[in-house]
Short mmCIF file of C-alpha atoms and ligand atoms in Angstrom, two decimals:
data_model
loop_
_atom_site.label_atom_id
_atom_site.label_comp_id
_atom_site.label_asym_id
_atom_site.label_seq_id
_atom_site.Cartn_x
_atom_site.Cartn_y
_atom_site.Cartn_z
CA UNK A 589 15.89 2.89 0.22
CA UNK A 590 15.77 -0.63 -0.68
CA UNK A 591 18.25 -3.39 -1.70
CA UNK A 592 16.18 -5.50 -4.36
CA UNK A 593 19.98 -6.84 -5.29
CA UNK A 594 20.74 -7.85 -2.07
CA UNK A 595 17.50 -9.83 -2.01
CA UNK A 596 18.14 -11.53 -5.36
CA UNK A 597 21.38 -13.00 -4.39
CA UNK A 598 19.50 -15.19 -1.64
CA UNK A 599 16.61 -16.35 -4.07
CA UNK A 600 19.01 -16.48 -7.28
CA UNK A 601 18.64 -20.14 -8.38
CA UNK A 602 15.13 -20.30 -7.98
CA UNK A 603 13.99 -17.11 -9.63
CA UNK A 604 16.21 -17.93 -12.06
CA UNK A 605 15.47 -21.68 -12.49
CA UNK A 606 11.34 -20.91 -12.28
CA UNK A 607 11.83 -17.98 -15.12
CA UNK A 608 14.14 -20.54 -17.63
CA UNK A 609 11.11 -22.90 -17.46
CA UNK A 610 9.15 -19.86 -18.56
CA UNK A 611 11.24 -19.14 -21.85
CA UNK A 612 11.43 -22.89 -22.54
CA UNK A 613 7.38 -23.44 -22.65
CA UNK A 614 6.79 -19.48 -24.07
CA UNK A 615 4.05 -19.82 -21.70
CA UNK A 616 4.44 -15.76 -21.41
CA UNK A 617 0.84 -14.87 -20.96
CA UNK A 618 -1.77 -16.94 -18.71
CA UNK A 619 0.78 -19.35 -18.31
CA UNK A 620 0.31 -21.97 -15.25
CA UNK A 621 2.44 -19.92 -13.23
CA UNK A 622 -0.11 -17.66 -13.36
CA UNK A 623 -2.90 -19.56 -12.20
CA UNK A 624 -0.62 -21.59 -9.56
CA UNK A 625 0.14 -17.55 -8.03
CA UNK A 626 -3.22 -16.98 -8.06
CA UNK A 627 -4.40 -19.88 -5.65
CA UNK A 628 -1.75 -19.88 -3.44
CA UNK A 629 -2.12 -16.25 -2.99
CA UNK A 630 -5.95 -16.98 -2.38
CA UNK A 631 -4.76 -19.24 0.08
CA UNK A 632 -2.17 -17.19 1.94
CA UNK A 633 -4.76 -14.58 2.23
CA UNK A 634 -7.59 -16.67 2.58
CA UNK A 635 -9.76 -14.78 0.31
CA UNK A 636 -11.68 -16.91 -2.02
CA UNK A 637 -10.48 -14.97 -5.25
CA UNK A 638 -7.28 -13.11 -6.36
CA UNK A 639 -7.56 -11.56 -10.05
CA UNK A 640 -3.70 -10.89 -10.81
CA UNK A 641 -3.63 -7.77 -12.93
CA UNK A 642 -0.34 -5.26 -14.53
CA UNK A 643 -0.08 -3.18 -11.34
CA UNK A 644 -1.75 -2.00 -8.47
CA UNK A 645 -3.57 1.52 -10.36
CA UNK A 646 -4.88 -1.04 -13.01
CA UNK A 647 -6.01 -3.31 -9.63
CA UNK A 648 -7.68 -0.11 -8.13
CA UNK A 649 -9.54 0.95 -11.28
CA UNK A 650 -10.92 -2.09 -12.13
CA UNK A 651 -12.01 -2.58 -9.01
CA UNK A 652 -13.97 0.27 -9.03
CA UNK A 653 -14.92 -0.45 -12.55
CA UNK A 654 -16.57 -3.99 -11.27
CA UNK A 655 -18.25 -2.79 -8.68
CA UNK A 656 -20.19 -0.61 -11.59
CA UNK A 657 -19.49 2.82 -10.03
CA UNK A 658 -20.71 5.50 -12.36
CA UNK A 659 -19.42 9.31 -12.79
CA UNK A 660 -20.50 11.08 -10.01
CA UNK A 661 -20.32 8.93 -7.61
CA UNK A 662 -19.01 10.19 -4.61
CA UNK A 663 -15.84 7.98 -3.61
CA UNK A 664 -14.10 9.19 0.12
CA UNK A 665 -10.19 8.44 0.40
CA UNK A 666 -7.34 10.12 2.16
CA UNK A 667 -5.49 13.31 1.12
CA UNK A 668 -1.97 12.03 2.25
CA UNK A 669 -1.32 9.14 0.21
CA UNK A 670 0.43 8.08 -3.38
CA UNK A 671 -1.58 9.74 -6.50
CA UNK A 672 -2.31 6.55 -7.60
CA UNK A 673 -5.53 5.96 -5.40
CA UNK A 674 -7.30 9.44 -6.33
CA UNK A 675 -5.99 8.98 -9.61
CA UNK A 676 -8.56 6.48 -10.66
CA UNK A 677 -11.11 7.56 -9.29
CA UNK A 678 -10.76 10.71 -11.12
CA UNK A 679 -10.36 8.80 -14.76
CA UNK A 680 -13.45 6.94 -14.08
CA UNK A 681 -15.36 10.39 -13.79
CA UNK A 682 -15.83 9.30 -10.20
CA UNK A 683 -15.82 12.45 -7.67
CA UNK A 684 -13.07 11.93 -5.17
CA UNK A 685 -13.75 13.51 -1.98
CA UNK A 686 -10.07 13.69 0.02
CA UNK A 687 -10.04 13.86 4.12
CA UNK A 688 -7.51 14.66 6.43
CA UNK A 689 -5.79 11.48 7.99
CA UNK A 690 -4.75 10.97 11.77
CA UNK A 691 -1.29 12.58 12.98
CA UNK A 692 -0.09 9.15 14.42
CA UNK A 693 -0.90 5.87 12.22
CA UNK A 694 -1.38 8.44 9.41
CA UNK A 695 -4.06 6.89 8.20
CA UNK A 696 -7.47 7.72 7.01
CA UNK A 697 -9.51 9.68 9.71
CA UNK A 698 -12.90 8.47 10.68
CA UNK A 699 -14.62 11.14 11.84
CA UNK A 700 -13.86 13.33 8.41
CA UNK A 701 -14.72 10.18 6.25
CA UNK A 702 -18.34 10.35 8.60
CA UNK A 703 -18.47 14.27 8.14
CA UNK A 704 -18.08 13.84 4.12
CA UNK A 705 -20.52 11.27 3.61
CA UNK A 706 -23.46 12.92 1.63
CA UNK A 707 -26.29 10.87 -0.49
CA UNK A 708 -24.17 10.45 -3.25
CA UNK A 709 -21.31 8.72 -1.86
CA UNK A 710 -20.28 5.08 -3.53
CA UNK A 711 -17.63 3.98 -1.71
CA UNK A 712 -14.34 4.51 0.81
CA UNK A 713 -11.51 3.86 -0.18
CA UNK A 714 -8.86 3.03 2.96
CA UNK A 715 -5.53 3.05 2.39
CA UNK A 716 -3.27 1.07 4.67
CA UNK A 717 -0.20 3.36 4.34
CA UNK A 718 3.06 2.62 4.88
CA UNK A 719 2.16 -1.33 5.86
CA UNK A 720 -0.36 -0.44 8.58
CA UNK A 721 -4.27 -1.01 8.00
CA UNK A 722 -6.69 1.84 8.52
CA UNK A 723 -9.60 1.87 11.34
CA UNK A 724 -11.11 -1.08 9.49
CA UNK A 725 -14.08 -2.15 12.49
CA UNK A 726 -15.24 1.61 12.28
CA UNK A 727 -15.02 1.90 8.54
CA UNK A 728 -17.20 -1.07 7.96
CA UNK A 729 -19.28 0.30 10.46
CA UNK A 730 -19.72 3.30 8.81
CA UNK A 731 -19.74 1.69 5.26
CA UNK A 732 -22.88 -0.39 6.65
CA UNK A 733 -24.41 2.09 7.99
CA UNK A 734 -24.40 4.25 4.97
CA UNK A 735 -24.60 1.01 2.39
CA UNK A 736 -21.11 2.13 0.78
CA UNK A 737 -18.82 -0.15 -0.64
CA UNK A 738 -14.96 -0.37 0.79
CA UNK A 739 -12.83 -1.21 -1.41
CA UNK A 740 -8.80 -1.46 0.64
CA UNK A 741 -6.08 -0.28 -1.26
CA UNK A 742 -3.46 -2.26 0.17
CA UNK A 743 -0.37 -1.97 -2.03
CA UNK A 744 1.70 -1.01 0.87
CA UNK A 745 0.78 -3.19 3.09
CA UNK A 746 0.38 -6.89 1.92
CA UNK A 747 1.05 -9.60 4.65
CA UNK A 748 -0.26 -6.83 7.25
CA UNK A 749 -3.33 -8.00 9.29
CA UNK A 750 -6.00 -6.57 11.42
CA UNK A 751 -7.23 -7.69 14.92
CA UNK A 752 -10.41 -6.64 14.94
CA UNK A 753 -12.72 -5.82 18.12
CA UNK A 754 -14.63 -9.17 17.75
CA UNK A 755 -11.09 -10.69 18.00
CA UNK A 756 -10.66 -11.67 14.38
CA UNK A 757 -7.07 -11.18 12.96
CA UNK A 758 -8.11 -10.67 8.96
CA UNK A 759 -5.22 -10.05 6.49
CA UNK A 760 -5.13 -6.56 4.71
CA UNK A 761 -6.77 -6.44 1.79
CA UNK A 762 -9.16 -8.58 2.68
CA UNK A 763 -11.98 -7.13 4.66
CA UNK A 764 -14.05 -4.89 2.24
CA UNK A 765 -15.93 -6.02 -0.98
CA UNK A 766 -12.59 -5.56 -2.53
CA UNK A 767 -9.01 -5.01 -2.12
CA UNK A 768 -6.27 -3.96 -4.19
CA UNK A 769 -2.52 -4.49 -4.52
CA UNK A 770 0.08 -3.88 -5.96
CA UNK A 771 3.72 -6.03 -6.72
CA UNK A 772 6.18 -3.20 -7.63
CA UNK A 773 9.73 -3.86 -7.03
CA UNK A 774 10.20 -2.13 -3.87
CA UNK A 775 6.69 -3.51 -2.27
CA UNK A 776 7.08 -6.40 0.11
CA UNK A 777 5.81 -8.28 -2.28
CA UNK A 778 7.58 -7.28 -5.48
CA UNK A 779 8.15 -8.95 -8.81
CA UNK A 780 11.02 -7.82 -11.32
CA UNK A 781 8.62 -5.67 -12.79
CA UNK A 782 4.61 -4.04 -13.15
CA UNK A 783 2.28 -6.50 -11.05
CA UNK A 784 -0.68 -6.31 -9.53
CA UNK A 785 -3.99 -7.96 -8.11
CA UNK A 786 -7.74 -7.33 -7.14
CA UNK A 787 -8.84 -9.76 -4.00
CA UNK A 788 -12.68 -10.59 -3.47
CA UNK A 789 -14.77 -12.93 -1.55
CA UNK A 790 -17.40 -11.84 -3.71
CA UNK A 791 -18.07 -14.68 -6.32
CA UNK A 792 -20.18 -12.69 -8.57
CA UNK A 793 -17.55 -10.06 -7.95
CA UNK A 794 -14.80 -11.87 -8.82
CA UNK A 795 -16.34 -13.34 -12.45
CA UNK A 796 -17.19 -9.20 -13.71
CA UNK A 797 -13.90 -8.93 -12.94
CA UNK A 798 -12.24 -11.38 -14.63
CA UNK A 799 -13.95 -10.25 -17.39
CA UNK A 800 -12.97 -6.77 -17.28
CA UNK A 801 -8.78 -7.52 -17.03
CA UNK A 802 -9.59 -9.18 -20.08
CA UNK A 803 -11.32 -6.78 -22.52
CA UNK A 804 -14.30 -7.22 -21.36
CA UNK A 805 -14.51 -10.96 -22.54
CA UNK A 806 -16.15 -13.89 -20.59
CA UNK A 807 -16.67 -15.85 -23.80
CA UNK A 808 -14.12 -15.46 -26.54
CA UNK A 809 -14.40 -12.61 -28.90
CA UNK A 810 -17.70 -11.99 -27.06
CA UNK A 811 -17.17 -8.44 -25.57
CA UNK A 812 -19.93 -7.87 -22.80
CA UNK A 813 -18.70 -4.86 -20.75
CA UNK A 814 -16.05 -2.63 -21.96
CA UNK A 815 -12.79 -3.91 -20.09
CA UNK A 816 -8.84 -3.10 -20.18
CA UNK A 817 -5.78 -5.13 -21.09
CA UNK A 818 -4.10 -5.74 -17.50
CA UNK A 819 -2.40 -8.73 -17.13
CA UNK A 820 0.28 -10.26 -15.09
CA UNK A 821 2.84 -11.91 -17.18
CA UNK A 822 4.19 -15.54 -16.10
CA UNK A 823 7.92 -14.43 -15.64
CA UNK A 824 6.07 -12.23 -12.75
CA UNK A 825 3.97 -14.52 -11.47
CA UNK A 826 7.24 -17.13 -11.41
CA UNK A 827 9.11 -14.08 -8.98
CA UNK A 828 6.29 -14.73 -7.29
CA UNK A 829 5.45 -17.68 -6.48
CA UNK A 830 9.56 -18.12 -5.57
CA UNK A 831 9.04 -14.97 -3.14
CA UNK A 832 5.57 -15.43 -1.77
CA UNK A 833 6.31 -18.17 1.17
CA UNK A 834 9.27 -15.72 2.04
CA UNK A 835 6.93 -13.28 2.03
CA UNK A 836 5.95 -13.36 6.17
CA UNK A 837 9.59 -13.87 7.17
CA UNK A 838 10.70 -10.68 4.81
CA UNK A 839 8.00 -8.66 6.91
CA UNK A 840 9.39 -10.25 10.40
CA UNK A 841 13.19 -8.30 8.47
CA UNK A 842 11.34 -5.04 8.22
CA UNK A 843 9.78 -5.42 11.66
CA UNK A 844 12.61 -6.25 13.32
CA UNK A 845 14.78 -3.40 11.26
CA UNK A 846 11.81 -0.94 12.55
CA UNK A 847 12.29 -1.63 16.10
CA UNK A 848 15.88 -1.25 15.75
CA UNK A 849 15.41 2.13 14.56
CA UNK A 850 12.58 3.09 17.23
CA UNK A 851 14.68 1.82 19.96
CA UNK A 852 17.73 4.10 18.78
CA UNK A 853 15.32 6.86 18.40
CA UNK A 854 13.96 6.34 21.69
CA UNK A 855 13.08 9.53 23.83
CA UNK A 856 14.40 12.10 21.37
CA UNK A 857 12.74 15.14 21.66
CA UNK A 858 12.11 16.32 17.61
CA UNK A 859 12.06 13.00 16.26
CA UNK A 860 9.16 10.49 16.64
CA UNK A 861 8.20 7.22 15.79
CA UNK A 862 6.04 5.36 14.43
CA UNK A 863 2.86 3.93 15.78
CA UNK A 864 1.32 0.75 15.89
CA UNK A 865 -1.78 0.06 16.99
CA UNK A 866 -4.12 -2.85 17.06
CA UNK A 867 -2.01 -5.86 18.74
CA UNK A 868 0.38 -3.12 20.57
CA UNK A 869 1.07 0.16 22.10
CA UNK A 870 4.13 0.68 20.96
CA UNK A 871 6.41 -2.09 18.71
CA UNK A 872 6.60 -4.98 20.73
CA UNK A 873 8.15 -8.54 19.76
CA UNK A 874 5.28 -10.42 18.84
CA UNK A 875 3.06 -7.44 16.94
CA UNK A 876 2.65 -8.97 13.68
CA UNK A 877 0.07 -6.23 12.65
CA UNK A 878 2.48 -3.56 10.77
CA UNK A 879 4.78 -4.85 7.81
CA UNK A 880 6.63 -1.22 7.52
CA UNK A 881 6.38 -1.16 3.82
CA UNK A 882 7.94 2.49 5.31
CA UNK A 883 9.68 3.56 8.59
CA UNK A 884 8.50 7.00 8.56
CA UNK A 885 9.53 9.46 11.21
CA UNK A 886 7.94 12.74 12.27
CA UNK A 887 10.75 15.51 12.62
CA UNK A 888 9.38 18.25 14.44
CA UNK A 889 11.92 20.93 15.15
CA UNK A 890 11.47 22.37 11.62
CA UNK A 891 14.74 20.60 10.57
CA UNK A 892 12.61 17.80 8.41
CA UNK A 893 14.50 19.25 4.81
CA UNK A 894 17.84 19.98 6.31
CA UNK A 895 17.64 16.65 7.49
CA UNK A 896 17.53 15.19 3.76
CA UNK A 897 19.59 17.52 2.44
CA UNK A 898 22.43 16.27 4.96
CA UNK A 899 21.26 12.75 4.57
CA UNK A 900 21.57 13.00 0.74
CA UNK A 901 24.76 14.57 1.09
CA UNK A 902 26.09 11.65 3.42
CA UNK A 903 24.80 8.93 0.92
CA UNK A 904 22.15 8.05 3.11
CA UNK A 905 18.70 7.20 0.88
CA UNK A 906 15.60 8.71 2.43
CA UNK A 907 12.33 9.92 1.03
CA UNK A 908 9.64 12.49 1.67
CA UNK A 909 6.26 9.92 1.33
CA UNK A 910 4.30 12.71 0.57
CA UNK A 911 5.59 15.97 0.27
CA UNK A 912 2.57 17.73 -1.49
CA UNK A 913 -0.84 16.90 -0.13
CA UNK A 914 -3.25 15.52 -2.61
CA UNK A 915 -5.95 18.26 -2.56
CA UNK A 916 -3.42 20.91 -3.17
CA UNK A 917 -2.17 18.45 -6.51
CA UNK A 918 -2.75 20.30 -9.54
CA UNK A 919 -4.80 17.58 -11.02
CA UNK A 920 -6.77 17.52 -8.03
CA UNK A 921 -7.36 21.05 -6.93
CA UNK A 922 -10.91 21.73 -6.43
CA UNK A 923 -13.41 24.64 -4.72
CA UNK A 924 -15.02 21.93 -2.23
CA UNK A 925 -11.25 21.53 -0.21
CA UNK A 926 -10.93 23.72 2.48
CA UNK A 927 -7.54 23.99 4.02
CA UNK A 928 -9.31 23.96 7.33
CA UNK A 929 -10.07 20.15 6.74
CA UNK A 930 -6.70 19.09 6.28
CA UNK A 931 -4.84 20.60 9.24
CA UNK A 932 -2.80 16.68 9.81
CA UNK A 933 -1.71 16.45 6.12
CA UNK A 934 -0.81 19.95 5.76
CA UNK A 935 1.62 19.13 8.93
CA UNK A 936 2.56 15.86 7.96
CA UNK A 937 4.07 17.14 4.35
CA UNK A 938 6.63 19.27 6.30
CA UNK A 939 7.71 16.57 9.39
CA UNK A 940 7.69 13.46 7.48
CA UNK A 941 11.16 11.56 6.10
CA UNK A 942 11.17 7.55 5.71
CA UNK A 943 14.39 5.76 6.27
CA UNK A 944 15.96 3.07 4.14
CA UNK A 945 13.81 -0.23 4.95
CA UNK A 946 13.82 -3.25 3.49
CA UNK A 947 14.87 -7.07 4.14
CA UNK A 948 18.62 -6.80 4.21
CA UNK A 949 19.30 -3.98 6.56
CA UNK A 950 21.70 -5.10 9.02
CA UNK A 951 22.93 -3.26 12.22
CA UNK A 952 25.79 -1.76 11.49
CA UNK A 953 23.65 0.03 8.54
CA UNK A 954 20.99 1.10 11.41
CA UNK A 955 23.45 2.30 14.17
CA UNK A 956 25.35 4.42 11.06
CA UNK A 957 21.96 5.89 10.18
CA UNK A 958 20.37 6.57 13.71
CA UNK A 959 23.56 7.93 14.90
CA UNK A 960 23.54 10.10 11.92
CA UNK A 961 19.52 11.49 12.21
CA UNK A 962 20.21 12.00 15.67
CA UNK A 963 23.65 14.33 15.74
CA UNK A 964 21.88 16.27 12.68
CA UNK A 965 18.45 16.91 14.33
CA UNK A 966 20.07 17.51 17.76
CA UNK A 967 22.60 19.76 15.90
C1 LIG B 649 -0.96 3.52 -1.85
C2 LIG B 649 -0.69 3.09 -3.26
N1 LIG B 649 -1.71 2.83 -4.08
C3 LIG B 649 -1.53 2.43 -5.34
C4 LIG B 649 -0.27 2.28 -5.87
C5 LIG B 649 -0.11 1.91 -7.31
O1 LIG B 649 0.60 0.75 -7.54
P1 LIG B 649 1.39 0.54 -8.93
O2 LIG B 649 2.62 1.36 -8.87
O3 LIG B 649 1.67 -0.92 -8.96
O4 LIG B 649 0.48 0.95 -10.03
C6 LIG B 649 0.84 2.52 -5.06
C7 LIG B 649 2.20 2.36 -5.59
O5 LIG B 649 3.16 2.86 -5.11
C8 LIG B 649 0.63 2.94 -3.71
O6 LIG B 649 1.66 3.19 -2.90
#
């Protein structure tokens, strides 16, 4: 699915320069590589804080810790997304409250976020799947309307931005009180490890939580709130830093690799493409909105598993991003979840199938695979 090799060759003396500096000054933890990340991330962003963290769970928790959410608070976030996002909420002692998602960008819907809003909800929690933000101008809305908090979980889709209605292109992650991310290998941003980071134009914000990645400490040994141990180490931050101002032209690669693919795929009956919405209709050559963190295809003639199945057996990677919908998750079963409320994710678990996607893809690799989806689907 991705070639994190193939994307090492073209950075190897630098990564590998920036991390021998590392071992020279054992600098390991809270090095200056840290803190140099950390501002030029604020700045590529243009958010006034990042707080880099060990992953992008630790980044949602804490999050959610800092903004002093208690149990049973009510906290709203979609049903067809990684585990990771509900996953928190539900170790905090939070209530998660899952809705359905929309058939095309499949992200969070609005109407079922309005329709689950009771007093005791906290906070919504969008997540920008697959490198595409969620309704952000109606979710602030709503959040406003309803004085919720909205905190973006944006681990897949960092470097994405939003054009809102007012006209103001924001970057993802960077338009609720807080946003989330995370810098596993395979993200766009990925180090050569766990990474992760909490984003925040909230100053006061931004201090509780610099306290909590750090046990809870704002003065040495002085433990004021209880925190967590979630760091990002230098050697990370020094991946980094080397890939970060590579970071818009590696999601102009995926782009470019995605309208490859949705040209080849163009006006086949059982197989549909992604949308994009915001700056385009459709993919168009200057939409800088989607990052296609995944190219995910709907397969509709019922031939979604034969279609792996073949794939796998051809030595073609793909992936089923998500084959089980949260609320029917064993961990996350509960009485309030009708099935009724989730007729897009219930659908979307049997269609779905993302292709390979990443920076190196070339042509040849796209034409093998298109030509491959097509004959089995039309088969
Ligand atoms: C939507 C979403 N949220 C959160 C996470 C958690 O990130 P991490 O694996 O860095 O903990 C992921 C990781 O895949 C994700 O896709």
């Amino acid at each position: 699915m991705v070639d994190l090799s193939g994307q090492y060759q073209e950075i190897k003396v630098q990564v590998n320069s920036a991390i021998t500096q590392i071992l020279e000054t054992s600098a390991f933890i809270n090095g200056p590589e840290v803190h140099a990340f950390q501002k030029e991330l604020e700045t590529y962003l243009g958010v006034k804080h990042v707080i880099p963290c060990a992953n992008g769970t630790d980044a949602l928790q804490i999050a959610m810790m800092g903004l002093g959410l208690k149990p049973g608070d009510e906290v709203i976030t979609a049903d067809f997304t990684f585990a990771a996002t509900v996953e928190v909420i539900a170790l905090l002692q939070l209530t998660p409250v899952l809705v359905d998602v929309y058939p095309d960008t499949f992200n969070i819907n609005i109407e079922a976020i309005e329709k689950a809003i009771t007093p005791n909800t906290k906070a919504i929690v969008p997540v920008h799947l697959f490198g595409q933000c969620a309704n952000m101008d109606a979710i602030l809305a709503l959040a406003e309307k309803h004085n919720l908090y909205v905190i973006e979980d944006n681990a897949q889709a960092i470097g994405a931005k939003y054009l809102s209605k007012n006209g103001k292109k924001s970057m993802a992650g960077s338009m609720g009180q807080v946003g989330a991310t995370s810098f596993f290998p395979s993200k766009n941003l990925g180090c050569y490890g766990d990474g992760g980071a909490i984003f925040t134009n909230d100053d006061e914000l931004a201090h509780i939580i610099r306290g909590i990645v750090n046990h809870g400490m704002y003065e040495r040994y002085h433990h004021d709130v209880v925190g967590v141990n979630s760091r990002l180490d230098s050697i990370q931050a020094a991946v980094l830093r080397t890939k970060l101002p590579k970071l818009d032209g590696y999601c102009e690669a995926r782009r470019n690799s995605a309208r490859a693919y949705s040209k080849a795929f163009k006006n086949q009956e059982h197989i549909v493409t992604p949308v994009t919405v915001n700056n385009c209709d459709g993919i168009c050559d200057v939409c800088d909105c989607h990052v296609f963190h995944q190219y995910t295809l709907k397969i509709t003639n019922g031939k979604r598993d034969a279609l792996v199945k073949y794939l796998n057996e051809n030595e073609i990677p793909c992936g089923v991003y998500y084959p089980i919908p949260l609320h029917k998750q064993k961990a996350y079963v509960d009485k309030r979840y009708k099935e009724e409320d989730f007729p897009v994710t219930n659908q979307l678990v049997k269609e779905v199938i993302s292709l390979p996607m990443h920076t190196e893809l070339d042509e040849e690799q796209i034409n093998h695979i298109t030509k491959m989806v097509i004959e089995f689907v039309n088969g």
